[in-house]
Coordinates of C-alpha atoms in Angstrom, one line a residue:
X87 CA 19.4 -20.9 -5.8
X88 CA 16.8 -18.1 -6.2
X89 CA 15.6 -17.3 -9.7
X90 CA 15.1 -13.6 -10.4
X91 CA 12.5 -13.7 -13.2
X92 CA 12.5 -10.0 -13.9
X93 CA 13.5 -6.6 -12.5
X94 CA 12.2 -3.0 -12.7
X95 CA 14.2 0.1 -11.7
X96 CA 12.8 3.4 -10.5
X97 CA 15.1 6.4 -10.7
X98 CA 14.5 9.5 -8.5
X99 CA 15.2 13.1 -9.2
X100 CA 13.7 14.6 -6.1
X101 CA 15.9 16.3 -3.5
X102 CA 17.4 13.8 -1.0
X103 CA 15.0 10.9 -1.4
X104 CA 17.3 8.6 0.5
X105 CA 18.3 6.6 -2.5
X106 CA 18.9 7.4 -6.2
X107 CA 17.1 4.2 -7.4
X108 CA 14.8 1.5 -6.3
X109 CA 15.4 -1.9 -7.8
X110 CA 12.4 -4.2 -7.8
X111 CA 13.0 -7.9 -8.2
X112 CA 10.4 -10.6 -9.0
X113 CA 10.8 -14.2 -8.0
X114 CA 8.8 -17.3 -9.0
X115 CA 10.3 -19.5 -6.3
X116 CA 8.9 -20.3 -2.9
X117 CA 10.1 -17.4 -0.6
X118 CA 13.6 -18.2 0.7
X119 CA 15.0 -15.4 2.8
X120 CA 17.9 -17.4 4.0
X121 CA 19.3 -17.6 0.5
X122 CA 18.4 -14.0 -0.2
X123 CA 20.0 -12.4 2.9
X124 CA 22.3 -15.1 4.4
X125 CA 21.8 -14.0 8.0
X126 CA 25.0 -13.5 9.9
X127 CA 27.0 -13.0 6.7
X128 CA 26.5 -9.3 6.2
X129 CA 29.9 -8.3 4.8
X130 CA 30.3 -5.3 7.2
X131 CA 26.8 -3.9 6.8
X132 CA 24.6 -4.9 9.7
X133 CA 20.9 -5.6 9.0
X134 CA 17.9 -4.9 11.2
X135 CA 15.2 -7.2 10.0
X136 CA 11.7 -6.2 11.0
X137 CA 8.6 -8.4 10.6
X138 CA 5.4 -9.3 12.5
X139 CA 4.1 -12.2 14.4
X140 CA 1.9 -13.5 11.6
X141 CA 4.6 -13.5 8.9
X142 CA 7.1 -15.0 11.4
X143 CA 5.0 -18.1 11.7
X144 CA 4.6 -18.8 8.0
X145 CA 6.2 -22.2 6.9
X146 CA 8.4 -20.4 4.4
X147 CA 9.8 -18.2 7.1
X148 CA 10.8 -20.8 9.6
X149 CA 14.3 -21.4 8.4
X150 CA 15.0 -17.6 8.3
X151 CA 13.5 -17.0 11.8
X152 CA 15.5 -20.0 13.2
X153 CA 18.8 -18.4 12.2
X154 CA 18.3 -15.9 15.1
X155 CA 19.0 -16.7 18.7
X156 CA 17.2 -14.3 21.0
X157 CA 16.9 -11.9 18.1
X158 CA 20.6 -12.0 17.0
X159 CA 22.5 -13.8 14.2
X160 CA 26.1 -12.5 14.0
X161 CA 25.9 -8.7 13.5
X162 CA 22.3 -9.0 12.2
X163 CA 19.2 -8.5 14.4
X164 CA 15.6 -9.5 14.1
X165 CA 12.6 -7.6 15.6
X166 CA 9.1 -9.2 15.6
X167 CA 6.3 -6.7 16.1
X168 CA 2.5 -7.2 16.6
X169 CA 0.5 -7.8 13.5
X170 CA -1.9 -5.4 11.8
X171 CA -3.1 -1.8 11.8
X172 CA -3.5 -1.5 15.6
X173 CA 0.3 -1.8 15.9
X174 CA 1.0 0.9 13.3
X175 CA 2.0 3.4 15.9
X176 CA 4.7 5.8 16.9
X177 CA 5.6 3.4 19.7
X178 CA 6.2 0.6 17.2
X179 CA 8.3 2.9 15.0
X180 CA 10.4 4.0 18.0
X181 CA 10.9 0.4 19.1
X182 CA 12.6 -0.3 15.7
X183 CA 14.8 2.8 16.3
X184 CA 15.6 1.7 19.9
X185 CA 16.5 -1.8 18.7
X186 CA 19.0 -0.4 16.2
X187 CA 20.4 2.0 18.8
X188 CA 20.9 -0.8 21.3
X189 CA 22.7 -2.8 18.7
X190 CA 25.1 0.0 17.9
X191 CA 23.9 0.6 14.3
X192 CA 25.3 3.4 12.2
X193 CA 23.5 5.3 9.5
X194 CA 25.2 3.1 6.9
X195 CA 23.6 -0.1 8.2
X196 CA 20.4 -1.5 6.7
X197 CA 16.8 -1.8 7.8
X198 CA 14.8 -4.6 6.1
X199 CA 11.0 -4.7 6.4
X200 CA 9.5 -8.2 5.8
X201 CA 5.7 -8.0 5.8
X202 CA 2.7 -6.2 4.6
X203 CA 2.1 -2.4 4.2
X204 CA 2.1 -1.8 8.0
X205 CA 5.6 -3.3 8.4
X206 CA 7.0 -1.7 5.2
X207 CA 5.6 1.7 6.2
X208 CA 7.0 1.6 9.7
X209 CA 10.4 0.1 8.8
X210 CA 10.9 2.7 6.1
X211 CA 9.9 5.5 8.5
X212 CA 12.2 4.2 11.2
X213 CA 15.1 4.1 8.7
X214 CA 14.3 7.6 7.5
X215 CA 14.6 9.1 11.0
X216 CA 17.4 6.9 12.4
X217 CA 20.4 9.2 12.6
X218 CA 18.8 11.4 9.9
X219 CA 18.5 8.6 7.4
X220 CA 19.6 5.0 6.9
X221 CA 19.0 2.7 3.9
X222 CA 16.1 0.3 3.8
X223 CA 14.8 -2.7 1.7
X224 CA 11.5 -4.4 1.7
X225 CA 10.2 -8.0 1.2
X226 CA 6.5 -7.4 0.8
X227 CA 4.5 -10.4 1.9
X228 CA 0.9 -9.3 1.0
X229 CA -0.6 -8.5 -2.3
X230 CA -1.5 -5.1 -1.0
X231 CA 2.2 -4.3 -0.3
X232 CA 3.3 -5.8 -3.6
X233 CA 0.9 -3.7 -5.8
X234 CA 1.0 -0.5 -3.8
X235 CA 2.3 0.0 -0.2
X236 CA 5.9 -1.0 -0.7
X237 CA 6.4 1.1 -3.9
X238 CA 7.3 4.7 -4.0
X239 CA 8.8 5.7 -0.7
X240 CA 5.8 6.7 1.4
X241 CA 6.5 5.8 5.0
X242 CA 4.8 6.5 8.3
X243 CA 2.4 5.4 11.0
X244 CA -1.1 6.2 12.3
X245 CA -1.7 8.9 15.0
X246 CA -4.7 9.4 17.2
X247 CA -6.9 7.1 15.0
X248 CA -6.0 8.9 11.8
X249 CA -4.3 7.0 8.9
X250 CA -0.6 7.7 8.1
X251 CA -0.7 11.1 9.8
X252 CA 3.1 11.0 10.5
X253 CA 5.7 10.0 8.0
X254 CA 8.3 10.8 5.4
X255 CA 9.2 10.1 1.7
X256 CA 12.0 7.6 1.9
X257 CA 12.2 5.0 -0.9
X258 CA 13.7 1.5 -0.4
X259 CA 16.9 0.7 -2.2
X260 CA 15.5 -2.7 -3.2
X261 CA 12.2 -4.6 -3.2
X262 CA 12.1 -8.4 -3.4
X263 CA 8.8 -9.7 -4.5
X264 CA 8.1 -13.3 -4.0
X265 CA 4.6 -13.7 -5.6
X266 CA 4.0 -17.0 -3.9
X267 CA 3.5 -15.2 -0.5
X268 CA 0.0 -14.4 -1.9
X269 CA -0.9 -18.1 -1.3
X270 CA -0.6 -17.6 2.4
X271 CA -3.1 -14.7 2.6
X272 CA -6.6 -15.0 4.0
X273 CA -9.6 -14.3 1.6
X274 CA -10.1 -11.0 3.4
X275 CA -6.5 -9.9 2.9
X276 CA -6.5 -11.0 -0.7
X277 CA -9.8 -9.3 -1.6
X278 CA -8.6 -6.1 0.2
X279 CA -5.5 -5.9 -2.0
X280 CA -7.6 -6.2 -5.2
X281 CA -9.1 -2.8 -4.2
X282 CA -5.7 -1.2 -4.8
X283 CA -5.4 -3.1 -8.1
X284 CA -8.7 -1.8 -9.3
X285 CA -7.7 1.7 -8.3
X286 CA -4.5 1.4 -10.4
X287 CA -6.4 0.0 -13.3
X288 CA -9.0 2.9 -13.3
X289 CA -6.3 5.5 -13.1
X290 CA -3.6 4.3 -15.5
X291 CA -4.3 1.0 -17.3
X292 CA -7.2 0.1 -19.6
X293 CA -5.8 -3.4 -20.2
X294 CA -5.7 -4.1 -16.5
X295 CA -9.3 -2.8 -16.0
X296 CA -10.5 -5.0 -18.8
X297 CA -8.6 -8.0 -17.3
X298 CA -10.3 -7.4 -13.9
X299 CA -13.7 -7.1 -15.5
X300 CA -13.3 -10.2 -17.7
X301 CA -11.3 -12.6 -15.4
X302 CA -12.8 -12.2 -11.9
X303 CA -13.2 -15.9 -11.5
X304 CA -9.5 -16.6 -12.2
X305 CA -8.4 -13.7 -10.1
X306 CA -10.6 -14.6 -7.2
X307 CA -9.2 -18.2 -7.4
X308 CA -5.7 -16.7 -7.2
X309 CA -4.7 -18.2 -10.5
X310 CA -0.8 -17.9 -10.4
X311 CA -0.5 -16.4 -13.9
X312 CA -3.3 -13.9 -13.2
X313 CA -1.8 -12.9 -9.9
X314 CA 1.6 -12.3 -11.4
X315 CA 0.0 -10.3 -14.3
X316 CA -1.8 -7.9 -12.0
X317 CA 1.2 -7.5 -9.7
X318 CA 3.5 -6.7 -12.6
X319 CA 1.0 -4.3 -14.2
X320 CA 0.5 -2.4 -10.9
X321 CA 4.3 -2.2 -10.2
X322 CA 4.9 -0.8 -13.7
X323 CA 2.1 1.8 -13.4
X324 CA 3.1 3.0 -9.9
X325 CA 6.8 3.0 -10.7
X326 CA 6.1 5.4 -13.6
X327 CA 4.1 7.7 -11.4
X328 CA 6.6 7.9 -8.5
X329 CA 9.5 8.3 -10.9
X330 CA 7.9 11.4 -12.2
X331 CA 6.4 12.7 -8.9
X332 CA 7.9 11.2 -5.8
X333 CA 6.7 13.7 -3.3
X334 CA 3.1 13.9 -4.5
X335 CA 3.0 17.4 -6.0
X336 CA 1.3 16.5 -9.3
X337 CA 0.1 13.2 -10.8
X338 CA 0.9 11.1 -7.7
X339 CA -2.1 12.7 -6.1
X340 CA -4.3 10.7 -8.5
X341 CA -3.3 7.5 -6.5
X342 CA -5.6 8.8 -3.8
X343 CA -8.7 7.8 -5.8
X344 CA -11.1 6.3 -3.2
X345 CA -8.7 6.9 -0.4
X346 CA -10.1 10.1 1.2
X347 CA -13.5 8.4 1.6
X348 CA -11.8 5.1 2.5
X349 CA -9.5 6.6 5.2
X350 CA -12.5 8.3 6.8
X351 CA -14.4 5.0 6.9
X352 CA -11.4 3.3 8.5
X353 CA -11.2 6.2 11.1
X354 CA -14.8 6.1 12.2
X355 CA -15.0 2.3 12.1
X356 CA -11.8 2.1 14.2
X357 CA -8.4 1.5 12.6
X358 CA -8.1 -2.2 11.7
X359 CA -11.9 -2.9 11.8
X360 CA -12.1 -3.0 8.0
X361 CA -9.3 -4.0 5.6
X362 CA -7.7 -1.0 3.9
X363 CA -8.4 -2.2 0.4
X364 CA -12.1 -2.9 1.2
X365 CA -12.4 0.7 2.5
X366 CA -10.7 2.0 -0.6
X367 CA -13.0 0.0 -2.9
X368 CA -16.0 1.4 -1.1
X369 CA -14.4 4.9 -1.4
X370 CA -14.0 4.4 -5.2
X371 CA -17.7 3.7 -5.4
X372 CA -18.5 6.9 -3.5
X373 CA -16.1 9.0 -5.6
X374 CA -17.5 7.7 -8.9
X375 CA -21.0 8.3 -7.7
X376 CA -20.0 11.9 -6.9
X377 CA -18.5 12.2 -10.4
X378 CA -21.8 11.1 -11.9
X379 CA -23.9 13.4 -9.7
X380 CA -21.8 16.3 -10.8
X381 CA -21.9 15.3 -14.4
X382 CA -18.1 14.7 -14.6
X383 CA -18.6 11.1 -15.9
X384 CA -21.4 9.3 -17.7
X385 CA -23.9 6.9 -16.3
X386 CA -22.3 4.1 -18.3
X387 CA -18.9 4.6 -16.7
X388 CA -20.4 4.8 -13.2
X389 CA -22.3 1.6 -13.8
X390 CA -19.2 -0.1 -15.3
X391 CA -17.2 0.7 -12.2
X392 CA -19.9 -0.3 -9.7
X393 CA -20.5 -3.6 -11.5
X394 CA -16.8 -4.4 -11.3
X395 CA -16.8 -3.6 -7.6
X396 CA -19.7 -6.1 -7.3
X397 CA -17.7 -8.8 -9.1
X398 CA -15.3 -8.9 -6.1
X399 CA -17.8 -8.6 -3.3
X400 CA -17.1 -5.0 -2.3
X401 CA -19.7 -2.8 -0.6
X402 CA -21.2 -0.2 -2.9
X403 CA -24.0 1.1 -0.8
X404 CA -23.7 4.8 0.4
X405 CA -23.7 3.8 4.0
X406 CA -21.2 1.0 4.8
X407 CA -22.8 -1.5 7.2
X408 CA -19.6 -1.7 9.3
X409 CA -20.4 1.8 10.7
X410 CA -23.0 2.0 13.4
X411 CA -24.9 4.8 15.1
X412 CA -26.4 8.1 13.8
X413 CA -25.0 10.9 11.8
X414 CA -22.7 8.6 9.7
X415 CA -22.4 11.0 6.8
X416 CA -21.4 13.9 9.0
X417 CA -18.9 11.8 10.9
X418 CA -17.3 10.6 7.7
X419 CA -17.2 14.2 6.4
X420 CA -15.5 15.4 9.6
X421 CA -12.8 12.7 9.3
X422 CA -12.4 13.7 5.6
X423 CA -11.7 17.2 6.6
X424 CA -8.7 16.1 8.6
X425 CA -7.1 14.3 5.7
X426 CA -3.5 15.4 5.2
X427 CA -4.0 16.1 1.5
X428 CA -6.4 19.0 2.1
X429 CA -5.1 22.5 1.4
X430 CA -8.1 24.6 2.4
X431 CA -11.4 24.4 4.2
X432 CA -12.8 22.1 1.5
X433 CA -12.1 18.4 1.0
X434 CA -9.7 17.6 -1.9
X435 CA -10.6 14.5 -3.9
X436 CA -9.3 12.6 -6.8
X437 CA -12.1 12.2 -9.4
X438 CA -12.6 11.0 -12.9
X439 CA -14.3 12.0 -16.1
X440 CA -13.9 8.5 -17.4
X441 CA -11.4 5.6 -17.5
X442 CA -7.8 7.1 -17.1
X443 CA -9.3 10.7 -17.2
X444 CA -8.2 11.8 -13.8
X445 CA -8.3 15.1 -12.0
X446 CA -8.4 16.6 -8.5
X447 CA -10.9 19.1 -7.1
X448 CA -12.0 20.7 -3.9
X449 CA -15.6 19.7 -3.3
X450 CA -18.3 21.4 -1.2
X451 CA -19.5 19.5 1.8
X452 CA -23.1 19.3 0.6
X453 CA -22.0 17.4 -2.5
X454 CA -19.9 14.9 -0.4
X455 CA -22.8 14.3 2.0
X456 CA -25.1 13.6 -1.0
X457 CA -23.2 10.4 -1.7
X458 CA -23.0 9.3 1.9
X459 CA -26.8 8.9 2.5

């Protein structure tokens, strides 16, 4: 029997968010999706389970996957997609929709994404556009999805090499967080996710920032108590933000700290060439350097952030070595101008005056280029 160690509820007031609440459940057990969902016993509501080839091969998933014969188990269906950012496409989203149509799903049936941020984003997007909106749930299997991607209803896919250019706001009804999935991650995936943890700490939680500064050895070793602590802290922080500002009109914009730089890096490097969280961590360094250059923050704060980035092995140099060729700064700037958050001819950035002192501003190109050389 699964032990639900804790729960958090997010309530939404925004117009038609797809669900009135998101219930987030934490489990200390080994992931057991057979007990959680009981495939084939759906009590009238059919389920379309969506995962990827990597997650499907995990030992803890074998019993669940084996329930499905040729993708079917009673009225439930299973779709296994390709793994990673290269598969975060409109074609993948439409394959989810097509699978549900072929199975005769109604808008009352349920879409369940089991995977990292890519699977959660695409499954939520497919649910939001299927017959003008069907419910969804997520089982995040990566630390990145647990601390950030699965929370708050942002769905979507990449388009023409630009990150998350198509999507909707469509929160999941429930999130089931089995923290032991973290043990299955590669070092690269794990470190990447910590970039989003650091972002959350800088924006909203001094205790979490201090914990990351003072416990990098434990965190890097995936100490179970430390992992659970950072997941719970990030979930609480992001839950509070999206409850107040689901559709990113105000404080949710702060969650883009490091992302405008980071998304541009992912774009010019080729989507999937660098882990998302690593790109965000590099972007945080660039944003904080810009803050110092413009006298928004002190030298001490800049050095504190850059030193913490170093603790986790993230790149802090202005030119990331993953990008080759000339005119790197100009290429990054061009990609930043295409960011969906911009509202004018200038690039809009989330910046800081200090820890938890957040603001957004439109920045001149010359000032951005100064931190990319």
